[in-house]
Structure formats: structure tokens, C-alpha cells
């Protein structure tokens, strides 16, 4: 029973990160008139902040990256996919003739 709850939390966290990055990315794309800025923001700023927060200085470089599990990586992948889909959606809307995007 406990593993079912953990799996459900993983699914909810992944979907939440996807929706959150899609929404933030869509708004940033509209305001800044960019297409792929949220992906760059995610890779350059958010991933290093996550790695820095979980870094253990008593372990080696490889030991720190070896500690990341599927549960740590899957929500980050969901967020990255959300950022990509927001850029793709903005690009489709611009090609469709919508000027505010």
C-alpha cells in the first residue's frame, strides 16, 4: 500500500511540474516575445539550483550524481517537456497568425 501512494505522488508531482513549466513558459513566451526562453531558463538556472540544493559536500562529484534516483529525475523531465511544449505551442500560434503571441 505504501508504494502505491508513493507512485501516485510521483505521477502527481510529474504532472504538476509539467503544467507549472508549461504555464510559466507560455506566459514568458507571450511577455518576452521569445519561443525557447523557458527551456534555456530551465537548463541554465533551475537545474543547477536543484543540483546545488541537493549537493552533499562529503561525497565526490560522481557520488553526488549517483545519488539521483528515478523519483528525482522524472519530475525534472516532466518540467522540461512542459517548457518545450510551451515553446512549441507559441510557435504554432504565431504560425497560425496570432499576433499577440
PDB file of C-alpha atoms in Angstrom:
ATOM      1  CA  UNK A   1       0.000   0.000   0.000  1.00  0.00           C
ATOM      2  CA  UNK A   2       2.802   2.417   0.831  1.00  0.00           C
ATOM      3  CA  UNK A   3       4.459   2.011  -2.588  1.00  0.00           C
ATOM      4  CA  UNK A   4       1.130   2.720  -4.328  1.00  0.00           C
ATOM      5  CA  UNK A   5       0.898   6.039  -2.515  1.00  0.00           C
ATOM      6  CA  UNK A   6       4.497   6.893  -3.424  1.00  0.00           C
ATOM      7  CA  UNK A   7       3.849   6.057  -7.082  1.00  0.00           C
ATOM      8  CA  UNK A   8       0.712   8.220  -7.077  1.00  0.00           C
ATOM      9  CA  UNK A   9       2.696  11.098  -5.563  1.00  0.00           C
ATOM     10  CA  UNK A  10       5.342  10.681  -8.282  1.00  0.00           C
ATOM     11  CA  UNK A  11       2.699  10.869 -11.008  1.00  0.00           C
ATOM     12  CA  UNK A  12       1.072  13.922  -9.432  1.00  0.00           C
ATOM     13  CA  UNK A  13       4.445  15.659  -8.976  1.00  0.00           C
ATOM     14  CA  UNK A  14       5.433  14.991 -12.590  1.00  0.00           C
ATOM     15  CA  UNK A  15       2.127  16.302 -13.950  1.00  0.00           C
ATOM     16  CA  UNK A  16       2.307  19.302 -11.612  1.00  0.00           C
ATOM     17  CA  UNK A  17       5.820  20.215 -12.764  1.00  0.00           C
ATOM     18  CA  UNK A  18       4.746  19.747 -16.396  1.00  0.00           C
ATOM     19  CA  UNK A  19       1.729  22.046 -16.013  1.00  0.00           C
ATOM     20  CA  UNK A  20       3.680  24.583 -13.970  1.00  0.00           C
ATOM     21  CA  UNK A  21       6.507  24.877 -16.507  1.00  0.00           C
ATOM     22  CA  UNK A  22       4.034  24.953 -19.390  1.00  0.00           C
ATOM     23  CA  UNK A  23       2.120  27.820 -17.773  1.00  0.00           C
ATOM     24  CA  UNK A  24       5.200  29.788 -16.771  1.00  0.00           C
ATOM     25  CA  UNK A  25       6.789  29.168 -20.162  1.00  0.00           C
ATOM     26  CA  UNK A  26       3.668  30.208 -22.047  1.00  0.00           C
ATOM     27  CA  UNK A  27       3.408  33.456 -20.101  1.00  0.00           C
ATOM     28  CA  UNK A  28       7.134  34.200 -20.512  1.00  0.00           C
ATOM     29  CA  UNK A  29       6.900  33.492 -24.231  1.00  0.00           C
ATOM     30  CA  UNK A  30       3.988  35.916 -24.575  1.00  0.00           C
ATOM     31  CA  UNK A  31       5.564  38.678 -22.495  1.00  0.00           C
ATOM     32  CA  UNK A  32       9.118  38.452 -23.823  1.00  0.00           C
ATOM     33  CA  UNK A  33       8.196  37.553 -27.430  1.00  0.00           C
ATOM     34  CA  UNK A  34      10.522  34.549 -27.343  1.00  0.00           C
ATOM     35  CA  UNK A  35       9.981  30.934 -28.228  1.00  0.00           C
ATOM     36  CA  UNK A  36      12.548  28.796 -26.459  1.00  0.00           C
ATOM     37  CA  UNK A  37      13.491  31.028 -23.495  1.00  0.00           C
ATOM     38  CA  UNK A  38      11.788  28.779 -20.879  1.00  0.00           C
ATOM     39  CA  UNK A  39      13.914  25.802 -21.939  1.00  0.00           C
ATOM     40  CA  UNK A  40      17.086  27.872 -21.609  1.00  0.00           C
ATOM     41  CA  UNK A  41      15.877  29.193 -18.257  1.00  0.00           C
ATOM     42  CA  UNK A  42      15.213  25.661 -17.055  1.00  0.00           C
ATOM     43  CA  UNK A  43      18.572  24.268 -18.174  1.00  0.00           C
ATOM     44  CA  UNK A  44      20.765  27.234 -17.195  1.00  0.00           C
ATOM     45  CA  UNK A  45      19.111  28.323 -13.927  1.00  0.00           C
ATOM     46  CA  UNK A  46      16.646  25.817 -12.490  1.00  0.00           C
ATOM     47  CA  UNK A  47      18.615  22.576 -12.944  1.00  0.00           C
ATOM     48  CA  UNK A  48      21.813  23.963 -11.367  1.00  0.00           C
ATOM     49  CA  UNK A  49      19.791  25.335  -8.428  1.00  0.00           C
ATOM     50  CA  UNK A  50      18.236  21.900  -7.876  1.00  0.00           C
ATOM     51  CA  UNK A  51      21.633  20.210  -8.072  1.00  0.00           C
ATOM     52  CA  UNK A  52      23.188  22.782  -5.726  1.00  0.00           C
ATOM     53  CA  UNK A  53      20.421  22.335  -3.136  1.00  0.00           C
ATOM     54  CA  UNK A  54      20.842  18.557  -3.055  1.00  0.00           C
ATOM     55  CA  UNK A  55      24.659  18.600  -3.177  1.00  0.00           C
ATOM     56  CA  UNK A  56      26.459  16.760  -0.377  1.00  0.00           C
ATOM     57  CA  UNK A  57      29.999  18.116   0.096  1.00  0.00           C
ATOM     58  CA  UNK A  58      31.153  14.949   1.846  1.00  0.00           C
ATOM     59  CA  UNK A  59      30.738  12.931  -1.380  1.00  0.00           C
ATOM     60  CA  UNK A  60      32.685  13.009  -4.605  1.00  0.00           C
ATOM     61  CA  UNK A  61      31.382  14.533  -7.832  1.00  0.00           C
ATOM     62  CA  UNK A  62      30.351  11.147  -9.204  1.00  0.00           C
ATOM     63  CA  UNK A  63      28.914  10.145  -5.842  1.00  0.00           C
ATOM     64  CA  UNK A  64      26.584  13.123  -5.826  1.00  0.00           C
ATOM     65  CA  UNK A  65      25.219  12.430  -9.288  1.00  0.00           C
ATOM     66  CA  UNK A  66      24.922   8.738  -8.473  1.00  0.00           C
ATOM     67  CA  UNK A  67      22.525   9.603  -5.655  1.00  0.00           C
ATOM     68  CA  UNK A  68      19.844  10.921  -8.004  1.00  0.00           C
ATOM     69  CA  UNK A  69      17.073   8.381  -8.475  1.00  0.00           C
ATOM     70  CA  UNK A  70      14.178   7.955 -10.862  1.00  0.00           C
ATOM     71  CA  UNK A  71      11.994   9.839  -8.388  1.00  0.00           C
ATOM     72  CA  UNK A  72      14.326  12.845  -8.574  1.00  0.00           C
ATOM     73  CA  UNK A  73      14.717  12.820 -12.340  1.00  0.00           C
ATOM     74  CA  UNK A  74      11.160  12.131 -13.558  1.00  0.00           C
ATOM     75  CA  UNK A  75       9.588  15.428 -12.327  1.00  0.00           C
ATOM     76  CA  UNK A  76      12.523  17.340 -13.851  1.00  0.00           C
ATOM     77  CA  UNK A  77      11.907  15.599 -17.175  1.00  0.00           C
ATOM     78  CA  UNK A  78       8.205  16.460 -16.898  1.00  0.00           C
ATOM     79  CA  UNK A  79       9.097  20.113 -16.325  1.00  0.00           C
ATOM     80  CA  UNK A  80      11.476  20.123 -19.289  1.00  0.00           C
ATOM     81  CA  UNK A  81       8.772  18.625 -21.508  1.00  0.00           C
ATOM     82  CA  UNK A  82       6.344  21.317 -20.274  1.00  0.00           C
ATOM     83  CA  UNK A  83       8.836  24.032 -21.189  1.00  0.00           C
ATOM     84  CA  UNK A  84       9.304  22.515 -24.657  1.00  0.00           C
ATOM     85  CA  UNK A  85       5.554  22.151 -25.272  1.00  0.00           C
ATOM     86  CA  UNK A  86       5.000  25.800 -24.284  1.00  0.00           C
ATOM     87  CA  UNK A  87       7.542  26.936 -26.877  1.00  0.00           C
ATOM     88  CA  UNK A  88       6.062  24.630 -29.496  1.00  0.00           C
ATOM     89  CA  UNK A  89       2.546  25.919 -28.738  1.00  0.00           C
ATOM     90  CA  UNK A  90       3.643  29.547 -29.055  1.00  0.00           C
ATOM     91  CA  UNK A  91       5.359  28.743 -32.341  1.00  0.00           C
ATOM     92  CA  UNK A  92       2.189  27.104 -33.693  1.00  0.00           C
ATOM     93  CA  UNK A  93       0.065  30.062 -32.596  1.00  0.00           C
ATOM     94  CA  UNK A  94       2.434  32.513 -34.294  1.00  0.00           C
ATOM     95  CA  UNK A  95       2.386  30.474 -37.493  1.00  0.00           C
ATOM     96  CA  UNK A  96      -1.403  30.446 -37.238  1.00  0.00           C
ATOM     97  CA  UNK A  97      -1.429  34.232 -37.451  1.00  0.00           C
ATOM     98  CA  UNK A  98      -1.961  35.227 -33.833  1.00  0.00           C
ATOM     99  CA  UNK A  99      -0.055  38.477 -33.359  1.00  0.00           C
ATOM    100  CA  UNK A 100      -0.184  38.747 -29.561  1.00  0.00           C
ATOM    101  CA  UNK A 101       1.940  35.625 -29.259  1.00  0.00           C
TER     102      UNK A 101
END
